[in-house]
Coordinates of C-alpha atoms and ligand atoms in Angstrom, one line a residue:
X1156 CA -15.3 -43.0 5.4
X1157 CA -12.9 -42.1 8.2
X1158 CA -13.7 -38.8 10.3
X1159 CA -13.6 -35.7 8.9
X1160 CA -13.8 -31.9 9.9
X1161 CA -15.3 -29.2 8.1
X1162 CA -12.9 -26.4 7.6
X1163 CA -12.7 -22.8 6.6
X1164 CA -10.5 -20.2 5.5
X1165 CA -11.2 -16.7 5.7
X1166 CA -9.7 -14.7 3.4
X1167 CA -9.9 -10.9 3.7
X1168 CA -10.7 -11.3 -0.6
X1169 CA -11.7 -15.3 -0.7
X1170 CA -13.6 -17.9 1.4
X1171 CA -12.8 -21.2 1.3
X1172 CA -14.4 -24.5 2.2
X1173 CA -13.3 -27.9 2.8
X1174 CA -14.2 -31.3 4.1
X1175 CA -10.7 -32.6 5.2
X1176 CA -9.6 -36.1 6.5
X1177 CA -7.3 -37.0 9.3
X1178 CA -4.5 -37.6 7.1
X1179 CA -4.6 -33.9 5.5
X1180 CA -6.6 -35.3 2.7
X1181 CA -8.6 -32.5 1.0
X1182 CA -11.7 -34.8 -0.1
X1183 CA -14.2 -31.7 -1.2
X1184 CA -13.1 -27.8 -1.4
X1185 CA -15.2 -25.0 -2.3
X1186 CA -14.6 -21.5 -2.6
X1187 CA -16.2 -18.2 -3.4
X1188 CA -15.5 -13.9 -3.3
X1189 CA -15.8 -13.1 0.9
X1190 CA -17.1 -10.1 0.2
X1191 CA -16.1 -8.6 3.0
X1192 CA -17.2 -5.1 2.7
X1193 CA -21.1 -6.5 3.8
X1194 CA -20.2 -6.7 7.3
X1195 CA -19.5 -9.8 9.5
X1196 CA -23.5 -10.7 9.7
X1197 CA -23.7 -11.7 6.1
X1198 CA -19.6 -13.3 6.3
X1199 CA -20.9 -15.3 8.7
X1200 CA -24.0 -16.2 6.6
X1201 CA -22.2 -17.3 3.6
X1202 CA -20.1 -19.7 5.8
X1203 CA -23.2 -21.2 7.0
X1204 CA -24.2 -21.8 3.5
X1205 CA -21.0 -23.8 2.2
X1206 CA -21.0 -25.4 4.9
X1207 CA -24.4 -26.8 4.2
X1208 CA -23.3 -27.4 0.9
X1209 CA -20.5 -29.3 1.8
X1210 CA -22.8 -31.8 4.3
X1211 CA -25.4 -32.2 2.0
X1212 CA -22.6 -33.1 -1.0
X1213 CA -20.9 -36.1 1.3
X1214 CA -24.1 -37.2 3.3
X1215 CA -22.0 -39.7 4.3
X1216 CA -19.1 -37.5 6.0
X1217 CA -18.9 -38.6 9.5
X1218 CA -17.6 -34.8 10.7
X1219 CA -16.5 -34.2 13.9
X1220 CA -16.4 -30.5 13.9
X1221 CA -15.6 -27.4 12.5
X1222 CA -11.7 -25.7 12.5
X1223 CA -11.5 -22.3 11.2
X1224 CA -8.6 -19.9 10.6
X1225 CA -9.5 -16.0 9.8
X1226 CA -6.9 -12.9 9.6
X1227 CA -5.5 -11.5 12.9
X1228 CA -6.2 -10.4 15.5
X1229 CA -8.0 -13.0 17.0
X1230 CA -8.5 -14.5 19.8
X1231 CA -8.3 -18.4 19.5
X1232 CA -8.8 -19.3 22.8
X1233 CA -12.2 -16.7 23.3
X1234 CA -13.2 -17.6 19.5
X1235 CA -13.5 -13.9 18.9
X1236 CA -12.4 -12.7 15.7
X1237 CA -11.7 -9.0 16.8
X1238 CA -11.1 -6.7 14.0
X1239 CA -8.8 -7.5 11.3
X1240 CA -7.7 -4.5 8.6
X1241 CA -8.8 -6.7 5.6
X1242 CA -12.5 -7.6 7.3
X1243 CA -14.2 -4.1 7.3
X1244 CA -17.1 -4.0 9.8
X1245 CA -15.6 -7.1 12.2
X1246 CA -15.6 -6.3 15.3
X1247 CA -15.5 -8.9 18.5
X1248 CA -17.2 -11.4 16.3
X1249 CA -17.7 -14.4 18.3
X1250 CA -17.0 -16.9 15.6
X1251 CA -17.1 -20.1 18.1
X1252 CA -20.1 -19.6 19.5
X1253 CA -21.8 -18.5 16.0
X1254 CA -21.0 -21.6 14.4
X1255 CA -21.0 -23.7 17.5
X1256 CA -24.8 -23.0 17.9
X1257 CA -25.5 -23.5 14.4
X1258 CA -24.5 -26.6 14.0
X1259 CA -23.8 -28.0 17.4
X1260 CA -20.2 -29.3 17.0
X1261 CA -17.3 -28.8 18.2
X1262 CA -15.7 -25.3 16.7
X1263 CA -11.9 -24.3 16.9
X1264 CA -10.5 -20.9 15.8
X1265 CA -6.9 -19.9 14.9
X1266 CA -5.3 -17.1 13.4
X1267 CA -4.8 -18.0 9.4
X1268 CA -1.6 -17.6 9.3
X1269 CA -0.7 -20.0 12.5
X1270 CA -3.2 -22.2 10.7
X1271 CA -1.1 -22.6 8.0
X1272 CA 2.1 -23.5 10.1
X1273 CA 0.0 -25.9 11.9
X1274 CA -0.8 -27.2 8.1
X1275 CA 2.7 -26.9 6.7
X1276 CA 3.9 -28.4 10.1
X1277 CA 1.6 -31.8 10.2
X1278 CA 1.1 -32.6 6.7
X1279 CA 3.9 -30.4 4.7
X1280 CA 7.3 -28.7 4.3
X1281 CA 8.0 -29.0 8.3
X1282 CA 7.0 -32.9 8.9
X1283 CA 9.1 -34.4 11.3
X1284 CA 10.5 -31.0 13.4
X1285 CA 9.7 -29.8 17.1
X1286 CA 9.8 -26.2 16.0
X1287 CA 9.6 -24.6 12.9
X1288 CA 8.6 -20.3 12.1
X1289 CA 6.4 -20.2 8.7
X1290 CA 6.8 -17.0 7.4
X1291 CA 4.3 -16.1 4.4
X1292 CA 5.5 -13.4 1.9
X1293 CA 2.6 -12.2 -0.5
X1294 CA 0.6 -8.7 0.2
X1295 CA 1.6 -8.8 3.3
X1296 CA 4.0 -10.3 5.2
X1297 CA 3.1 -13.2 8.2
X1298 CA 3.6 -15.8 10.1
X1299 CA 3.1 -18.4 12.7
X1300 CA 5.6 -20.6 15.2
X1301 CA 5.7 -24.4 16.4
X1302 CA 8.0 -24.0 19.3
X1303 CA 8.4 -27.7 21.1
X1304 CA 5.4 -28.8 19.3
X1305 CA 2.8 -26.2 19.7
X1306 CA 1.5 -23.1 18.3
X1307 CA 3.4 -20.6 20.0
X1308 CA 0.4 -18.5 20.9
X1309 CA 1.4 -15.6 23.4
X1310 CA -0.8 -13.3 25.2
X1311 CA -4.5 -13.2 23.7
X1312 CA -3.3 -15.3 20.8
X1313 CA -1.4 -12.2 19.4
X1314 CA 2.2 -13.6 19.2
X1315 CA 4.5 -13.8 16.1
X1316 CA 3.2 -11.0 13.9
X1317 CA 6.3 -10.9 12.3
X1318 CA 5.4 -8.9 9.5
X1319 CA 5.2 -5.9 12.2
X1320 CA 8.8 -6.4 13.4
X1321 CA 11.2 -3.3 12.8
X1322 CA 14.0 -4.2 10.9
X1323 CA 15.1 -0.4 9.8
X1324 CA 14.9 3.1 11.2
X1325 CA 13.0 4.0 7.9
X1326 CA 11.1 3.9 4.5
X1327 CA 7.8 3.7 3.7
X1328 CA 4.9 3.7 6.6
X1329 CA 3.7 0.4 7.2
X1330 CA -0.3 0.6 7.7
X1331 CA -0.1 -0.1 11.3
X1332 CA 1.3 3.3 11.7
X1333 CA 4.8 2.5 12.1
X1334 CA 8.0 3.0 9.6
X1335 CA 10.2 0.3 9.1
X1336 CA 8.0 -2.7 9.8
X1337 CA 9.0 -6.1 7.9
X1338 CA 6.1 -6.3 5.6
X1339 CA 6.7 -2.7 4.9
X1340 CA 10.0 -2.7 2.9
X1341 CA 9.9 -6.7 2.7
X1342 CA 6.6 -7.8 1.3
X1343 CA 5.5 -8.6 -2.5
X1344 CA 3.9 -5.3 -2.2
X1345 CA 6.5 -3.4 -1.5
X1346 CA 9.1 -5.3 -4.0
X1347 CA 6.7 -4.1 -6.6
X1348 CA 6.6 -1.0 -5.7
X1349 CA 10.2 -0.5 -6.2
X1350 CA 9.8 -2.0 -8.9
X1351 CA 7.4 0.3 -10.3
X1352 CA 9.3 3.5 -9.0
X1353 CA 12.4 2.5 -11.3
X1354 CA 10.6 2.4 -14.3
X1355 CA 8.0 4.3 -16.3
X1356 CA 4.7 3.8 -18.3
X1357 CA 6.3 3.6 -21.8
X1358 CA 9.3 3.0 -21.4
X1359 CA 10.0 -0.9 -22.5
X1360 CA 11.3 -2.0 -19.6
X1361 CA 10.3 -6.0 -19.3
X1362 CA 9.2 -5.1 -15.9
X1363 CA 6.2 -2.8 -17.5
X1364 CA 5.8 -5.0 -20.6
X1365 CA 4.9 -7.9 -17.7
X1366 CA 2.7 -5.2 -16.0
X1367 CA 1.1 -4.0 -19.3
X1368 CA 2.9 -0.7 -18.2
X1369 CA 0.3 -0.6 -15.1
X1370 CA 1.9 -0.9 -11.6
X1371 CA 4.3 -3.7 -11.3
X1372 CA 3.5 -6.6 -8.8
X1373 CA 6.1 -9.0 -7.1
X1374 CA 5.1 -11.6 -9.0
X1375 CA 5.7 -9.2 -12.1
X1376 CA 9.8 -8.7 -10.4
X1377 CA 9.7 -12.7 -10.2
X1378 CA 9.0 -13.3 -13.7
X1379 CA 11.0 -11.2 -14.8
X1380 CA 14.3 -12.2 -12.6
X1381 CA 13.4 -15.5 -14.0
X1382 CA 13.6 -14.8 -17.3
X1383 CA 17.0 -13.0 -17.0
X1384 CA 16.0 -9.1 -16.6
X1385 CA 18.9 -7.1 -14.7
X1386 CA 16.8 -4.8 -12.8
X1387 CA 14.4 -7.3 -11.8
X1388 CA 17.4 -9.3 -10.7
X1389 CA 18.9 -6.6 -9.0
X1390 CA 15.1 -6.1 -6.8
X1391 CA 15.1 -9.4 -6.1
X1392 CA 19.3 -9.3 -4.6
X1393 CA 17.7 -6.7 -2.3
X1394 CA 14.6 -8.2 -1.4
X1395 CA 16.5 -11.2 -0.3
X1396 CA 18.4 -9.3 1.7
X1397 CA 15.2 -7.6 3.7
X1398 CA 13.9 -11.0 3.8
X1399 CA 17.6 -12.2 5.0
X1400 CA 17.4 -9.8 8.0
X1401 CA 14.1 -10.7 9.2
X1402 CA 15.0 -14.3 8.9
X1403 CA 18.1 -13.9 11.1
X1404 CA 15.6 -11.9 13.4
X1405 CA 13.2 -15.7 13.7
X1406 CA 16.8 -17.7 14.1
X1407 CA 17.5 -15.7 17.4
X1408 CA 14.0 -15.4 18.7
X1409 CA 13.2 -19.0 18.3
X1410 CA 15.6 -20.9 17.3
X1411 CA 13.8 -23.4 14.8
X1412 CA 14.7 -26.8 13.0
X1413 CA 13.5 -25.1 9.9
X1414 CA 12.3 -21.7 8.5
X1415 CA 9.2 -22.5 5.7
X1416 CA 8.5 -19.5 4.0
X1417 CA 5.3 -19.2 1.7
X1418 CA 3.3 -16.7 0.2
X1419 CA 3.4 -15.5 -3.5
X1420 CA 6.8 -14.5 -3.6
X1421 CA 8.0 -18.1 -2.8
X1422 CA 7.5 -18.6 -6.2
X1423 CA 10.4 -17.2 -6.7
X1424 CA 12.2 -19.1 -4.0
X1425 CA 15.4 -20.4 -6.0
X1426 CA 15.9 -17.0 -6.9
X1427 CA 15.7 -15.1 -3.6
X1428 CA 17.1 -18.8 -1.4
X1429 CA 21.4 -17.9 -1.9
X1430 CA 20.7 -13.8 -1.1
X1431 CA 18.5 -15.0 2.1
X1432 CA 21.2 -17.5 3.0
X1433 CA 24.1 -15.4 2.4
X1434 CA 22.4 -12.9 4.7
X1435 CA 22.1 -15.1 7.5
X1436 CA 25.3 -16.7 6.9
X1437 CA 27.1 -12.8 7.6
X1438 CA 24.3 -11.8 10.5
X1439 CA 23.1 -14.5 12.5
X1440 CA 25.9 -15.7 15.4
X1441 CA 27.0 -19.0 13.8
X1442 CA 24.9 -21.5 16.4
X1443 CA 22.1 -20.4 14.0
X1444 CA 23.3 -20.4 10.6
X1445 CA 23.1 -23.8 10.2
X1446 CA 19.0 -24.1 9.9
X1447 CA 17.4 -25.0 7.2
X1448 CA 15.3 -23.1 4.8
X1449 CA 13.0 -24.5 2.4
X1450 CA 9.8 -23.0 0.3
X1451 CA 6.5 -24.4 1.6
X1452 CA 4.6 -27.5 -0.6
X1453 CA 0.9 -26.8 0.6
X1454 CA 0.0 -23.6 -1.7
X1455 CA -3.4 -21.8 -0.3
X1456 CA -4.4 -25.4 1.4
X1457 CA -2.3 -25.2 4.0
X1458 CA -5.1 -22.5 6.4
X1459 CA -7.7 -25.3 5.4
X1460 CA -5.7 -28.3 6.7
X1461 CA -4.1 -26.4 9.4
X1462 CA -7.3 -25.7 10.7
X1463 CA -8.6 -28.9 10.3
X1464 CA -6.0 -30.8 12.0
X1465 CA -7.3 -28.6 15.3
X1466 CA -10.4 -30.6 15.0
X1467 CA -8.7 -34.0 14.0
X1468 CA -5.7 -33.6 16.1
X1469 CA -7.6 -32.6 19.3
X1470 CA -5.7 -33.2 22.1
X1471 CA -2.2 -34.3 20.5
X1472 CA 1.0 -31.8 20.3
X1473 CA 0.7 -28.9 18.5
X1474 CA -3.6 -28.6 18.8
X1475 CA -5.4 -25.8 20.3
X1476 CA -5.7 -24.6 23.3
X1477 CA -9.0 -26.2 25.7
X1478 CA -11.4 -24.4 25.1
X1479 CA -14.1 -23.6 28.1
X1480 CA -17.0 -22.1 25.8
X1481 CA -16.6 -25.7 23.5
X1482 CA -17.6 -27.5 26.2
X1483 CA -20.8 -25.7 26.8
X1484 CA -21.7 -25.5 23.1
X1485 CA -21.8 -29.5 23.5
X1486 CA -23.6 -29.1 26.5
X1487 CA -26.6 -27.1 25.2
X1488 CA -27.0 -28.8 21.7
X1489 CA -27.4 -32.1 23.9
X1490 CA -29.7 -30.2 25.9
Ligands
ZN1234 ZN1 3.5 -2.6 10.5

């Protein structure tokens, strides 16, 4: 069997496990509720445990260490995790050394949604470019950048949060405080609750038959776009155009050989691809327009791989920083 890393992703609802292969490969997966409300301590305890349960599965894995992506902020290049919204009770969790010590490999940490860049970027929709932005639409809005090969990283790891980029002077609060932030009027969140402003309980709308005349979700607006509903199609001609105008935003700030964008929403792609494009083709000065924009292929494998490949990649374009603290976690489990 060829090498292999062990990988997590760690969702603010779900945590995953994988052993992946060099190649992308996904040869074992595993998955259970993160729980997150118990607090970091017994997080981290659960990881331990499918991570054991992945080793003792494949006996045979030859795994070269761990690669883990977690919600932002983080700190990849500390391995601190340092207190994401969706993570209640994380705060400066020190995720390399934790698992470092445990199980004296080699640990790398990324930020999940850079993680899935990296993943799109070796192994999916962005094979073959220098620089790509992977934007992923679903709850919230994020995102991650490959400029000239690498995760663009920035200060403290912190850079492209593009779902907290103004791109209006108003509308609804975003929970970082600010109005106008992308993932505020942009996000699958927010296209359903339009969607559920413009209708009512009752009232036989297919948007609330889809819901079961509960609150409407994006995916509700997507389904029924798809199936020919006007003011779902309507929602969906103006969430393009949000999604347009951050778009053109990523074409000037980095330039990329191709925007992948991800997330729920991208289900409904097709549908929202000619409003996006017709968006950049009126805003973005025309050395831009010309990039490509297609849907991601990964799905929710993309963290895993991602943050594999910064194990199995080690030392190519686009992996991790170095990483002091690794090589004293070597040192002492030789010790
Ligand atoms: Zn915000």
């Amino acid at each position: 069997m060829s090498t292999i890393a062990l990988a997590f992703d760690l969702g603010g609802t779900e945590l995953r496990g994988a052993l992946v292969e060099r190649s992308g490969d996904v040869i074992a997966r595993v998955s259970e509720p993160t729980m997150a409300g118990a607090g970091s301590d017994a997080v981290i305890g659960r990881i331990i445990a499918l991570a054991n349960k992945l080793l003792d599965d494949h006996p045979q894995a030859q795994v070269m260490g761990i690669g883990a992506c977690a919600p932002g902020p983080l700190d990849p290049k500390a391995g601190i995790v340092i207190g994401p919204p969706t993570l209640s009770g994380w705060h400066n969790v020190p995720m390399i050394d934790i698992l470092g010590r445990q199980f004296g490999l080699p640990v790398r940490l990324e930020n999940d949604a850079n993680a899935a860049a990296l993943g799109e970027w070796r192994f999916g929709a962005g094979r073959g470019t220098e620089s790509l932005v992977f934007v992923t639409v679903s709850t919230g809005i994020g995102g991650g950048v490959i400029a000239d090969g690498h995760i663009y990283h920035g200060r403290r790891g912190l850079a492209a949060e593009i779902g907290h980029m103004t791109i209006t002077g108003e509308g609804e609060r975003c929970f970082c405080g600010n109005v106008g932030c992308f993932e505020a009027v942009a996000s699958g969140t927010a296209l359903g609750r339009q969607a559920t402003r413009l209708t009512a309980p009752g009232d036989g709308s297919a948007l609330r038959r889809l819901a079961k005349d509960g609150d409407i979700s994006g995916r509700h607006v997507v389904e029924a776009a798809l199936a020919g509903d006007a003011t779902a199609r309507q929602l969906i001609e103006a969430e393009a155009r949000w999604l347009g105008i951050g778009f053109t935003n990523l074409l000037h700030l980095y330039s990329p050989d191709l925007i992948v964008m991800g997330g729920g929403l991208s289900n409904g792609f097709d549908l929202l691809a000619p409003g996006i494009r017709a968006t950049i083709d009126e805003r973005a000065m025309a050395a831009y327009r010309d990039v490509p924009m297609v849907r991601a292929e990964l799905g929710d494998r993309a963290g895993l791989v991602g943050a594999a490949s910064l194990i199995l990649w080690e030392g190519e374009p686009g992996t991790a920083l170095a990483m002091v603290q690794n090589e004293a976690t070597k040192a002492s489990t030789r010790a």
